[in-house]
Short mmCIF file of C-alpha atoms and ligand atoms in Angstrom, two decimals:
data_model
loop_
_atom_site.label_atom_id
_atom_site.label_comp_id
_atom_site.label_asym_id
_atom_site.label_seq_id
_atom_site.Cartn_x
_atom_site.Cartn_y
_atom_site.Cartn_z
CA UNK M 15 185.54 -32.09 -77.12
CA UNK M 16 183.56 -31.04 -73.87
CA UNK M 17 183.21 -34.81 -72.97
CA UNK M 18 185.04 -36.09 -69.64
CA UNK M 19 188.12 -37.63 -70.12
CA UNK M 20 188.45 -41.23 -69.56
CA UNK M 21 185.44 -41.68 -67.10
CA UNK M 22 183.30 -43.42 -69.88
CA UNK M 23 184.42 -46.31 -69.36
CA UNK M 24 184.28 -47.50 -66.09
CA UNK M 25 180.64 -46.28 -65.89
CA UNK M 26 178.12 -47.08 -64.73
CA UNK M 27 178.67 -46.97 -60.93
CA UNK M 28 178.17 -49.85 -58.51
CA UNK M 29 174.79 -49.30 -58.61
CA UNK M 30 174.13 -49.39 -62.06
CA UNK M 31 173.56 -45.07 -62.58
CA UNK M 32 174.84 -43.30 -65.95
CA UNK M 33 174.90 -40.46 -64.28
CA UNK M 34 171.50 -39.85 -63.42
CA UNK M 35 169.84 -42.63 -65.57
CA UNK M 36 169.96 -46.27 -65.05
CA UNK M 37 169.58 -47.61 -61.70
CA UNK M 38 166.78 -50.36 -60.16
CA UNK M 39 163.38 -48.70 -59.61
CA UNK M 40 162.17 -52.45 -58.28
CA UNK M 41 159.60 -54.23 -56.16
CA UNK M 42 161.20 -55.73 -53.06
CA UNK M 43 160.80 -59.24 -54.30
CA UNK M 44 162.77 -58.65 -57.31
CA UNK M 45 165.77 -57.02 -55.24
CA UNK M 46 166.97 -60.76 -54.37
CA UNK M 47 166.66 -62.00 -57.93
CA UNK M 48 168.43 -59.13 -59.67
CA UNK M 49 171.26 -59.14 -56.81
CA UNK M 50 171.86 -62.93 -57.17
CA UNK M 51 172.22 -62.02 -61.17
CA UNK M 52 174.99 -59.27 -60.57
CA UNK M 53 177.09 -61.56 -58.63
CA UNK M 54 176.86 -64.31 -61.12
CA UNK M 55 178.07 -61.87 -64.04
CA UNK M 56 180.66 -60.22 -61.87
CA UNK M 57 181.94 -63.52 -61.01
CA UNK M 58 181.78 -65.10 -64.34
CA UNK M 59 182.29 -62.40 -67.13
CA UNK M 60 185.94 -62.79 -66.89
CA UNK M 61 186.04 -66.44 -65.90
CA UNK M 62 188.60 -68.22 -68.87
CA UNK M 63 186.36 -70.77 -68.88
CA UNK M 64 183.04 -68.75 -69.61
CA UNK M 65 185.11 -66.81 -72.55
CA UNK M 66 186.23 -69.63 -73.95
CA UNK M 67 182.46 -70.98 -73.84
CA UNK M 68 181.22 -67.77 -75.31
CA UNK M 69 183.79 -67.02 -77.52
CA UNK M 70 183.30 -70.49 -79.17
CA UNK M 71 179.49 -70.39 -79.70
CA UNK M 72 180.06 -67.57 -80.98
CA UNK M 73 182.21 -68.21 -83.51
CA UNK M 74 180.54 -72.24 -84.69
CA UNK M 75 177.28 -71.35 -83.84
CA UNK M 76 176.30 -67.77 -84.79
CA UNK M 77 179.35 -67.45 -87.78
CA UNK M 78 181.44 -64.75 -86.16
CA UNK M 79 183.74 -62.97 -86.68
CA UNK M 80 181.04 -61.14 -88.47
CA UNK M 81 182.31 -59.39 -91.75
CA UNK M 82 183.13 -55.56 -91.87
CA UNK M 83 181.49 -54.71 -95.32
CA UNK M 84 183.27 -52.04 -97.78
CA UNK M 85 179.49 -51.52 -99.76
CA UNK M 86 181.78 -50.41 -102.87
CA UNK M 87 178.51 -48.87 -105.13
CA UNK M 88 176.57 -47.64 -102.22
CA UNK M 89 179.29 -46.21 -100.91
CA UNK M 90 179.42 -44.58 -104.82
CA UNK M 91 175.47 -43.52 -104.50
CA UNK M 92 176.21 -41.72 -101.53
CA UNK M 93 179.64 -40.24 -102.20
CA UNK M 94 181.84 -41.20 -98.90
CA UNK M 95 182.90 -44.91 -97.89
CA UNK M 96 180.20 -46.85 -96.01
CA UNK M 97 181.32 -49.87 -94.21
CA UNK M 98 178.36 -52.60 -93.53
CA UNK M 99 178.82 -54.20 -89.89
CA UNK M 100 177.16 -57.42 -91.20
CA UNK M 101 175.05 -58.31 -87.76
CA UNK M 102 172.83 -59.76 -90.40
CA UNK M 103 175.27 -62.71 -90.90
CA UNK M 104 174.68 -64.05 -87.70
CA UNK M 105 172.97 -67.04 -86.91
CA UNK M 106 168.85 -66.11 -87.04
CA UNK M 107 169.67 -62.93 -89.09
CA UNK M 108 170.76 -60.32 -86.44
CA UNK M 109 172.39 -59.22 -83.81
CA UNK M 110 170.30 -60.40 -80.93
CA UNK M 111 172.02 -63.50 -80.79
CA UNK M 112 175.09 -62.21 -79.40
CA UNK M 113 173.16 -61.08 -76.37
CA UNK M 114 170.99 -64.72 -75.52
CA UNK M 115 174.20 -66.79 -76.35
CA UNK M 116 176.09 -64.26 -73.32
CA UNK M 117 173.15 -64.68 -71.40
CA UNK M 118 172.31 -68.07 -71.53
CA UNK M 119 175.36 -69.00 -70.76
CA UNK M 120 175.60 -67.39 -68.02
CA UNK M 121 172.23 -68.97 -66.70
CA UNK M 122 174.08 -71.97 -66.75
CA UNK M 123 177.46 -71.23 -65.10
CA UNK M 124 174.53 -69.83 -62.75
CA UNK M 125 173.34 -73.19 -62.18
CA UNK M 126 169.88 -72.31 -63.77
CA UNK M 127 167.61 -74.68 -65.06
CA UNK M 128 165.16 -72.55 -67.18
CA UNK M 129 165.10 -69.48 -69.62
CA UNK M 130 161.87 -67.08 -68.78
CA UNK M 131 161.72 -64.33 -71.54
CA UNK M 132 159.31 -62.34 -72.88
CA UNK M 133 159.02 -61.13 -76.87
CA UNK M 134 156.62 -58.73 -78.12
CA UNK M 135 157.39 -58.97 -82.11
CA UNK M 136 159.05 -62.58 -81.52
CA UNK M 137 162.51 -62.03 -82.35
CA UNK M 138 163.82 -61.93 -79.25
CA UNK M 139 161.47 -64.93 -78.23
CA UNK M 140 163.02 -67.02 -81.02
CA UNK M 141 166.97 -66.36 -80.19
CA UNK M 142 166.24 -66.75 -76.48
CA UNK M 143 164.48 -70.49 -77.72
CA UNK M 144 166.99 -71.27 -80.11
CA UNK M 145 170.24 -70.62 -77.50
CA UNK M 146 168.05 -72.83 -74.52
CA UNK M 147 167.37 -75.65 -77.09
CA UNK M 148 170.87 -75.31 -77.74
CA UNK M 149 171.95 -75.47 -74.29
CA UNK M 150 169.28 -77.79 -73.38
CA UNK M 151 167.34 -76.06 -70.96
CA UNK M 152 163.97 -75.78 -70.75
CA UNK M 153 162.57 -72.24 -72.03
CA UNK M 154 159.32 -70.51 -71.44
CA UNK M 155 158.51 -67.28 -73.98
CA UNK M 156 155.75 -65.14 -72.48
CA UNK M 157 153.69 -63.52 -75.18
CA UNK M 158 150.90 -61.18 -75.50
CA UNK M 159 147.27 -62.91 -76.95
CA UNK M 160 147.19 -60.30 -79.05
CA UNK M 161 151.03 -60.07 -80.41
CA UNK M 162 150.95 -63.73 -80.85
CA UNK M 163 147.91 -63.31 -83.20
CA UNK M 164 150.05 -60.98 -85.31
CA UNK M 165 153.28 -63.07 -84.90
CA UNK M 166 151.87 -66.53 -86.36
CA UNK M 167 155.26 -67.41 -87.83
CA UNK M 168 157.49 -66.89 -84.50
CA UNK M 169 155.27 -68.66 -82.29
CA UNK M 170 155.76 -71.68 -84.81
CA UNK M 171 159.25 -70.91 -84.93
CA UNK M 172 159.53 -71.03 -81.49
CA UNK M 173 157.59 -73.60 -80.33
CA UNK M 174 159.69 -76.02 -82.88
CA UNK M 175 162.66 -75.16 -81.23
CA UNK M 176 160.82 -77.04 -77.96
CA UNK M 177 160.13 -73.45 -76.19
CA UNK M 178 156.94 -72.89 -74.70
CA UNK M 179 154.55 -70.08 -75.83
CA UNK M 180 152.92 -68.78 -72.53
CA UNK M 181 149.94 -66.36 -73.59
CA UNK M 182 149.87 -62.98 -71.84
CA UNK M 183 146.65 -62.10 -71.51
CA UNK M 184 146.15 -59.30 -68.97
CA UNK M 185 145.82 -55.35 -70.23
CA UNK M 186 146.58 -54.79 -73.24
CA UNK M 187 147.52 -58.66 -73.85
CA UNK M 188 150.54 -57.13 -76.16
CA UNK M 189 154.18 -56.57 -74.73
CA UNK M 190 153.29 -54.96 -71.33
CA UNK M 191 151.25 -58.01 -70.71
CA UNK M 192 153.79 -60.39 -71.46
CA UNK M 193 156.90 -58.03 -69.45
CA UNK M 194 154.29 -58.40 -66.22
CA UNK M 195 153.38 -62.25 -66.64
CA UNK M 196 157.07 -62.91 -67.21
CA UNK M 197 158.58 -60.94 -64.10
CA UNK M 198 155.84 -62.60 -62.17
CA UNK M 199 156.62 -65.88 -63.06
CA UNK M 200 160.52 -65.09 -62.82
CA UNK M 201 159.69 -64.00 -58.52
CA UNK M 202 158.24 -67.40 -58.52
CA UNK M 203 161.03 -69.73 -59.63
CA UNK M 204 164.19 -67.57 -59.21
CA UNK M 205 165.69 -70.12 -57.33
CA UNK M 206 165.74 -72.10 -60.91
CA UNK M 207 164.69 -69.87 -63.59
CA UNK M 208 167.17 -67.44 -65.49
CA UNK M 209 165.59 -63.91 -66.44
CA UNK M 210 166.85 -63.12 -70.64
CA UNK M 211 166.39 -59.53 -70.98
CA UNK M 212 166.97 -59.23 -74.62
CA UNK M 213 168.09 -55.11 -74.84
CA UNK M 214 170.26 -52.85 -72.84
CA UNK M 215 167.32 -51.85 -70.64
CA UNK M 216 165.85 -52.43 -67.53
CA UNK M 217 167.10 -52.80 -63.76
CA UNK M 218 171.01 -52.94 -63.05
CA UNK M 219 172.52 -55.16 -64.24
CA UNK M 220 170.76 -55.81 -67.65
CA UNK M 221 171.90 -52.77 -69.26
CA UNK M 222 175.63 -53.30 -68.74
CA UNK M 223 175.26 -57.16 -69.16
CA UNK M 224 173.90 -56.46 -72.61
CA UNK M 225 176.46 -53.97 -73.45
CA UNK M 226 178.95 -56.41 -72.10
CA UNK M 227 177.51 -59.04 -74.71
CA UNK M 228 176.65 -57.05 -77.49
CA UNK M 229 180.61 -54.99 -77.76
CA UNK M 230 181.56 -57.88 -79.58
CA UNK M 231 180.49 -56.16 -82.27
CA UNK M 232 182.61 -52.73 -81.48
CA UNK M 233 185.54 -54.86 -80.86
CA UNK M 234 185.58 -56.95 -84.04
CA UNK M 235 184.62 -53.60 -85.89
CA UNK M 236 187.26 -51.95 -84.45
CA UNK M 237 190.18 -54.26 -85.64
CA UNK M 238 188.76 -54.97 -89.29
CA UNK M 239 188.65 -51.29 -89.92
CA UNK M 240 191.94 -51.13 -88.80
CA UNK M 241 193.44 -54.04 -91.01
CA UNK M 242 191.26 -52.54 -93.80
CA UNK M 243 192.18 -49.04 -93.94
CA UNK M 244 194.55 -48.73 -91.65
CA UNK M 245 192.88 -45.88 -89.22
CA UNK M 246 189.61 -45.51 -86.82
CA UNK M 247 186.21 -44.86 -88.87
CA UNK M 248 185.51 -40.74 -88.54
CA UNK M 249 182.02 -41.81 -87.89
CA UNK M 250 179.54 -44.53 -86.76
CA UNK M 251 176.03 -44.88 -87.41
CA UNK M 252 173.44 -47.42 -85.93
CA UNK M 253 169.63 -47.41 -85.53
CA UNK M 254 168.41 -47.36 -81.65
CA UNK M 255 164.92 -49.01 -80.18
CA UNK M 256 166.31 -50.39 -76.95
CA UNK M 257 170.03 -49.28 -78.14
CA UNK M 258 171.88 -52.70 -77.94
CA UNK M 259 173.08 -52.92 -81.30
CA UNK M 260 174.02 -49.03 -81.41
CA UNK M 261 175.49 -49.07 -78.04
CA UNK M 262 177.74 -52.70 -79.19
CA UNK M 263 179.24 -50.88 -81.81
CA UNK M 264 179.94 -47.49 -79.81
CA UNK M 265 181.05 -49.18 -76.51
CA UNK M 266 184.89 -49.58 -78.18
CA UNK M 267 185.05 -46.35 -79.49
CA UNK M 268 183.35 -44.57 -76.71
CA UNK M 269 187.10 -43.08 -75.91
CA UNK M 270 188.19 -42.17 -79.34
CA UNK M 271 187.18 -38.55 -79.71
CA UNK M 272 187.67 -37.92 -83.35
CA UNK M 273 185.08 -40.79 -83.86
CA UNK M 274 181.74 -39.19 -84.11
CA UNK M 275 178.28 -41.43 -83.00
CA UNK M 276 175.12 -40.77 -84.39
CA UNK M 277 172.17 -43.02 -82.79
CA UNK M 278 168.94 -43.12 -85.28
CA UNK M 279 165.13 -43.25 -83.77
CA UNK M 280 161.85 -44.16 -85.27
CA UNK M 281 159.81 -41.05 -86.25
CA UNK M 282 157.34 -42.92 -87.65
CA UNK M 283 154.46 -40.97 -89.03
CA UNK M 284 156.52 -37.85 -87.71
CA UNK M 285 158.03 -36.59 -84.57
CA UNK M 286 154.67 -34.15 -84.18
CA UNK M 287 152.49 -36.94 -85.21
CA UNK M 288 150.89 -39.50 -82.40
CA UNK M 289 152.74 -42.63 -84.07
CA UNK M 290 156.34 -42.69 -83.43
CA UNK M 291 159.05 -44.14 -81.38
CA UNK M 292 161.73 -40.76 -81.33
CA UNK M 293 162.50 -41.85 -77.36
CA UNK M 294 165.47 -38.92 -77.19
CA UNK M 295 164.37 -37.03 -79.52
CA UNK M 296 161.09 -36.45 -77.60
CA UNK M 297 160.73 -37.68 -74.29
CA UNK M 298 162.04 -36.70 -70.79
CA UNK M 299 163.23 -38.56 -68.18
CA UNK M 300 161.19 -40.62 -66.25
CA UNK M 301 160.89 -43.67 -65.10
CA UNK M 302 160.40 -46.86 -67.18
CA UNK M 303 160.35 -50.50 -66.87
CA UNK M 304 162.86 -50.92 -63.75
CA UNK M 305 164.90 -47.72 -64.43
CA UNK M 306 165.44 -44.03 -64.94
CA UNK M 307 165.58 -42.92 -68.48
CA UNK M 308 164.38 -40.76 -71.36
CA UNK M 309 160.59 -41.81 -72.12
CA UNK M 310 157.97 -40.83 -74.32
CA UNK M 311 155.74 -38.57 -72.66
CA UNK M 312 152.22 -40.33 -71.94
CA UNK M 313 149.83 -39.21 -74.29
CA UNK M 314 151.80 -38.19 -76.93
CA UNK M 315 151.58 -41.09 -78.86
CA UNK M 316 148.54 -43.34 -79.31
CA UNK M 317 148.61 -46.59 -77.04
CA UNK M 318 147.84 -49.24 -79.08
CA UNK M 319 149.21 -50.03 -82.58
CA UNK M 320 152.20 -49.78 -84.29
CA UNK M 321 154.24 -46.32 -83.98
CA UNK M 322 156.77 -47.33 -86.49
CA UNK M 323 157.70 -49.46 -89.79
CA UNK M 324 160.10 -51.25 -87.82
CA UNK M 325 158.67 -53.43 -84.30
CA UNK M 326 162.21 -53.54 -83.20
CA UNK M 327 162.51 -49.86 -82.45
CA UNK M 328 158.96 -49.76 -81.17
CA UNK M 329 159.98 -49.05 -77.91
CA UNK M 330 159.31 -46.03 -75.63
CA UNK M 331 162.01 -46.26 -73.33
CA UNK M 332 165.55 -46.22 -74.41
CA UNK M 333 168.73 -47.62 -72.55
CA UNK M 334 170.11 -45.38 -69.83
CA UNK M 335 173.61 -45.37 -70.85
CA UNK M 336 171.95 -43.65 -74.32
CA UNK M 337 170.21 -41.13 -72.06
CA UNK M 338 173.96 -40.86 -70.66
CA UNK M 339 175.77 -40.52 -73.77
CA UNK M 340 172.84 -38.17 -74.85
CA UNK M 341 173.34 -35.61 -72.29
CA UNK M 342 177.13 -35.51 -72.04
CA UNK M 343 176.86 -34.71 -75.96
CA UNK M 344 178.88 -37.71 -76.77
CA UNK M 345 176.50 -39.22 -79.19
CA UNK M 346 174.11 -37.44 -81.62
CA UNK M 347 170.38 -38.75 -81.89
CA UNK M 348 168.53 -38.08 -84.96
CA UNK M 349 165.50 -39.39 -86.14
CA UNK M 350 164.07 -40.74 -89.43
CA UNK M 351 160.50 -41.21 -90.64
CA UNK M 352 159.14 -44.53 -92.26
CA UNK M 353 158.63 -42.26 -95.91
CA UNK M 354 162.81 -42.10 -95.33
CA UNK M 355 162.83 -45.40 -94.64
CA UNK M 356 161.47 -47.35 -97.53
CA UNK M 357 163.75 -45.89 -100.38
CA UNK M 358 166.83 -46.55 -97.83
CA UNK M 359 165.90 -49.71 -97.92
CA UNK M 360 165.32 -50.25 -101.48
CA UNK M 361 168.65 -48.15 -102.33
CA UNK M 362 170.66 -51.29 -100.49
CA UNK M 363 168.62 -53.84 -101.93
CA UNK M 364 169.56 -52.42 -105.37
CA UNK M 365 172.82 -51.67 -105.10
CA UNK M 366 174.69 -54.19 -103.07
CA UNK M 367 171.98 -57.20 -103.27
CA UNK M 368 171.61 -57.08 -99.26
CA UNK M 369 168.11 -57.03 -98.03
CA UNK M 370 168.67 -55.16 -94.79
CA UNK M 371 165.76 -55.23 -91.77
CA UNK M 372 163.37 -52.33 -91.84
CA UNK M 373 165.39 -51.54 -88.23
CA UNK M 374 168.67 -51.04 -89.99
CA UNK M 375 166.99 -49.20 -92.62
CA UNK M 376 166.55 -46.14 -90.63
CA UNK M 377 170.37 -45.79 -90.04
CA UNK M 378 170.95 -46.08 -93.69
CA UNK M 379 167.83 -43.43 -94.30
CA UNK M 380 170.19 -41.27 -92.20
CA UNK M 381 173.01 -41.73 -94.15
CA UNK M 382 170.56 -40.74 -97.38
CA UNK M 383 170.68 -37.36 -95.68
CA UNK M 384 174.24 -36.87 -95.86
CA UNK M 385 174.43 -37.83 -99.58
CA UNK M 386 176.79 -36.22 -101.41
CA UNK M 387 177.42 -33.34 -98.11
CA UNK M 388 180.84 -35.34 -96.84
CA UNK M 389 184.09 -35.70 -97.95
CA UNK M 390 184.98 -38.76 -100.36
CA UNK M 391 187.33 -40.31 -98.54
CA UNK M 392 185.08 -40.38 -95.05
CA UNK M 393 184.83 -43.36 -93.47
CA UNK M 394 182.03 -44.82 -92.20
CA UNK M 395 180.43 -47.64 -90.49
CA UNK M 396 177.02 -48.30 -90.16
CA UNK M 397 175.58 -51.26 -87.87
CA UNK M 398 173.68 -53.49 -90.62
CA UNK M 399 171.71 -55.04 -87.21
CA UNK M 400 169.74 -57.43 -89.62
CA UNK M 401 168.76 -58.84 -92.41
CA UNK M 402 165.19 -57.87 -93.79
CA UNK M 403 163.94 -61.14 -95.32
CA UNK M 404 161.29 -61.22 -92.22
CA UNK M 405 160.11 -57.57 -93.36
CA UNK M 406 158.66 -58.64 -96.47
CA UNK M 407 154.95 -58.71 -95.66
CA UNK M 408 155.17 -54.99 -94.00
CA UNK M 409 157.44 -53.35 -97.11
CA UNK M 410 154.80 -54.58 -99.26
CA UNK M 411 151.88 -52.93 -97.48
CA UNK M 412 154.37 -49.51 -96.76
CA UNK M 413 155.49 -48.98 -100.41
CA UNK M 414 151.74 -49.22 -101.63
CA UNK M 415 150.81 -46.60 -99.33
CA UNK M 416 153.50 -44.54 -100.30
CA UNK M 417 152.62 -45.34 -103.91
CA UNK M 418 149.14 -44.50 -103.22
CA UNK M 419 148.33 -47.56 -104.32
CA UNK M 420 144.84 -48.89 -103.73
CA UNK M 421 145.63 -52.59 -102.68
CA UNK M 422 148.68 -51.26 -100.21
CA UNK M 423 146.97 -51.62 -97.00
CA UNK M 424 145.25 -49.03 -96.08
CA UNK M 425 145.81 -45.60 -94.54
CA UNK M 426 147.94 -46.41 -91.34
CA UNK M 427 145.70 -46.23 -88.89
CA UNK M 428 142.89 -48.72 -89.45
CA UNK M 429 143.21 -51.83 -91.89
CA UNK M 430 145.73 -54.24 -92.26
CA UNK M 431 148.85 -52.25 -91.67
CA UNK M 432 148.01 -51.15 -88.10
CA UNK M 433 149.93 -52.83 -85.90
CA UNK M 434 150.92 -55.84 -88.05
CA UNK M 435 154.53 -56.26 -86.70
CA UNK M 436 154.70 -54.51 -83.45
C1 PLP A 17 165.52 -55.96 -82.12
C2 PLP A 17 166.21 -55.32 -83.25
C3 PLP A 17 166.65 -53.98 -83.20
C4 PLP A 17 166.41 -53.07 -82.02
O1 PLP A 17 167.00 -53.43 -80.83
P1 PLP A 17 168.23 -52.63 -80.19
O2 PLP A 17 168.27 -53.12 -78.80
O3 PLP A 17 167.94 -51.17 -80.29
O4 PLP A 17 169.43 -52.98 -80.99
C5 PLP A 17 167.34 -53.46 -84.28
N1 PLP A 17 167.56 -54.20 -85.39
C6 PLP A 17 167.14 -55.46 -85.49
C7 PLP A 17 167.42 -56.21 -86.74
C8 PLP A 17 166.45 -56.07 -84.43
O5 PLP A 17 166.04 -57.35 -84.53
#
């Protein structure tokens, strides 16, 4: 393989670059903040103490080790061995948890008094409440006027979980509002306030905290399919919006060359279409939310609304170290449309009796592609990021338009279904 030998995995460099992508593209007044934050991972990541924290809120609060899945009659539909990564296990249904659990307790090695965060479809704003009520520190969720509209349910969710629900209500008063009003906020009370950043994106050192938190996943992975079968998967799938889940499964395996990655994007309506999330697929690189990184190209893709069936990939950056990976050829990025999506879903439903989230979906709508094209005995594992039992609302209005069906929702761009989860 053309890739470069070992160097993966001491990347990025000190100042956060994969290569060319990555970085901190930063006002001044956040240079302090986000310096402050290195040292304090550097100085605690390998701190007994903090892994002994982390490793044990892991394991009685979210439920891990989480369990490496043989899907026996999927596995049958699709004619090679598919191993589930159950992420959906976790405490709050996926895999965000691992991250806010990491981070949050790091805030408070920090000496931090506060969790800021912001959420656009909420999930992230209810695992960063739920880890600060569990740590009892006080937690303040910036949210767009308009996403909270949408997201009823998560504002109640996290508001019993004793976490503010700050309105963002400049722009678009939907997830660039609430980034803005949170980072503003964060300059003002950095002295007391911890900054969750709840994907591996953004300024050094969010994207290789996250990956720090989320290879959990890769680790455990990587020893279960060992016990199991004895040998390394030949192949490992996982959907990307922000890439945390895909890149905490990779991160172990990043060295193994006969392991192939495959990374799976939102097409939405279509890769030509104005609706999608398909960052690598087509964007260029740019820069984005504190760093340099593949980005949709502006005015490609309508700016308001939902782009895909799944808010958790809606996302038009992606994290640098998948830029990275991209390049170097290391990982494969394909994308899947929301008509590939909905029978995925409904395949694992049937056949296994897991409800999987609409973002997990798309991996396993990749995997419908390779049906019956690999050998039997191939082995591999697919990042099942979440459960799906918040997606019901969305899969209802999706498979009537699909169906054609007159009380499904509308056409996709006006009515109900615009824009109801992301
Ligand atoms: C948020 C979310 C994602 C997307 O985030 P990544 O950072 O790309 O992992 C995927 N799946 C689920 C279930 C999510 O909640």
């Amino acid at each position: 393989m053309a890739f470069p030998e070992k160097k993966i995995d001491i990347i990025p460099d000190e100042n956060g670059f994969f290569g060319p992508y990555g970085g901190r593209f930063v006002p001044p007044p956040l240079e302090g903040p986000l310096e402050e934050l290195t040292e304090g991972f550097f100085r605690y990541k390998d701190d007994e103490v903090f892994q002994a924290e982390l490793a044990r809120e892991n394991k009685h609060y979210s439920g891990r080790p989480s369990p490496l899945y043989h899907a026996e009659r999927y596995s049958e539909h699709l004619g090679f061995r598919v191993l589930l990564k159950r992420e959906d296990l976790n405490h709050l249904g996926a895999h965000k948890l691992n991250n806010c659990l990491g981070q949050a307790l790091l805030a408070r090695r920090m000496g931090k008094k506060k969790i800021i965060a912001e959420t656009g479809a909420g999930q992230h704003g209810v695992a960063t409440a739920a880890v600060a009520a569990r740590l009892g520190m006080a937690c303040d969720i910036y949210m767009g006027e308009e996403d909270m509209r949408r997201q009823q349910p998560n504002v109640t969710r996290i508001r019993l979980m004793g976490a503010q629900v700050i309105p963002a209500t400049s722009g678009d008063r939907t997830l660039t509002a609430a980034v803005d009003e949170a980072i503003g906020a964060w300059v003002g009370e950095a002295d007391t306030a911890y900054y969750l950043l709840g994907s591996v994106v953004g300024p050094h050192p969010y994207p290789l905290m996250v990956r720090h938190f989320q290879s959990v996943i890769g680790r455990e992975a990587r020893r279960q399919v060992q016990e199991q079968f004895g040998r390394l998967p030949d192949q490992l799938v996982a959907c990307a919006g922000g890439g945390s889940n895909a890149i905490g499964l990779f991160h172990e395996f990043l060295e193994d060359e006969s392991v192939e990655m495959v990374g799976v994007e939102a097409a939405g309506s279509g890769v030509d279409s104005d609706r999608h999330a398909a960052t690598l697929t087509t964007g260029e690189p740019s820069v984005i939310h504190g760093m340099k990184t593949y980005c949709i190209k502006e005015g490609t893709v309508t700016s308001e609304g939902s782009h895909c069936i799944a808010a958790g990939l809606d996302y038009p950056g992606i994290g640098p170290e998948h830029s990275y990976l991209k390049d170097a050829g290391r990982v494969r990025y394909e994308a899947v449309t929301d008509r590939e999506v909905i029978p995925a879903f409904e395949s694992l439903c049937r056949l296994e009796g897991i409800i999987p989230a609409l973002e997990s979906s798309h991996a396993l709508a990749y995997l419908e592609r390779l049906r019956g094209k690999l050998d039997p005995d191939t082995l591999v594992i697919l990042n099942l990021s979440g459960r799906g039992d918040k997606d019901m609302d969305e899969f209802i209005l999706r498979r009537g338009e699909q169906n054609g069906d007159e009380n499904g929702g509308g056409d996709g761009q006006t009515g109900p279904a615009n824009g109801l989860f992301c």
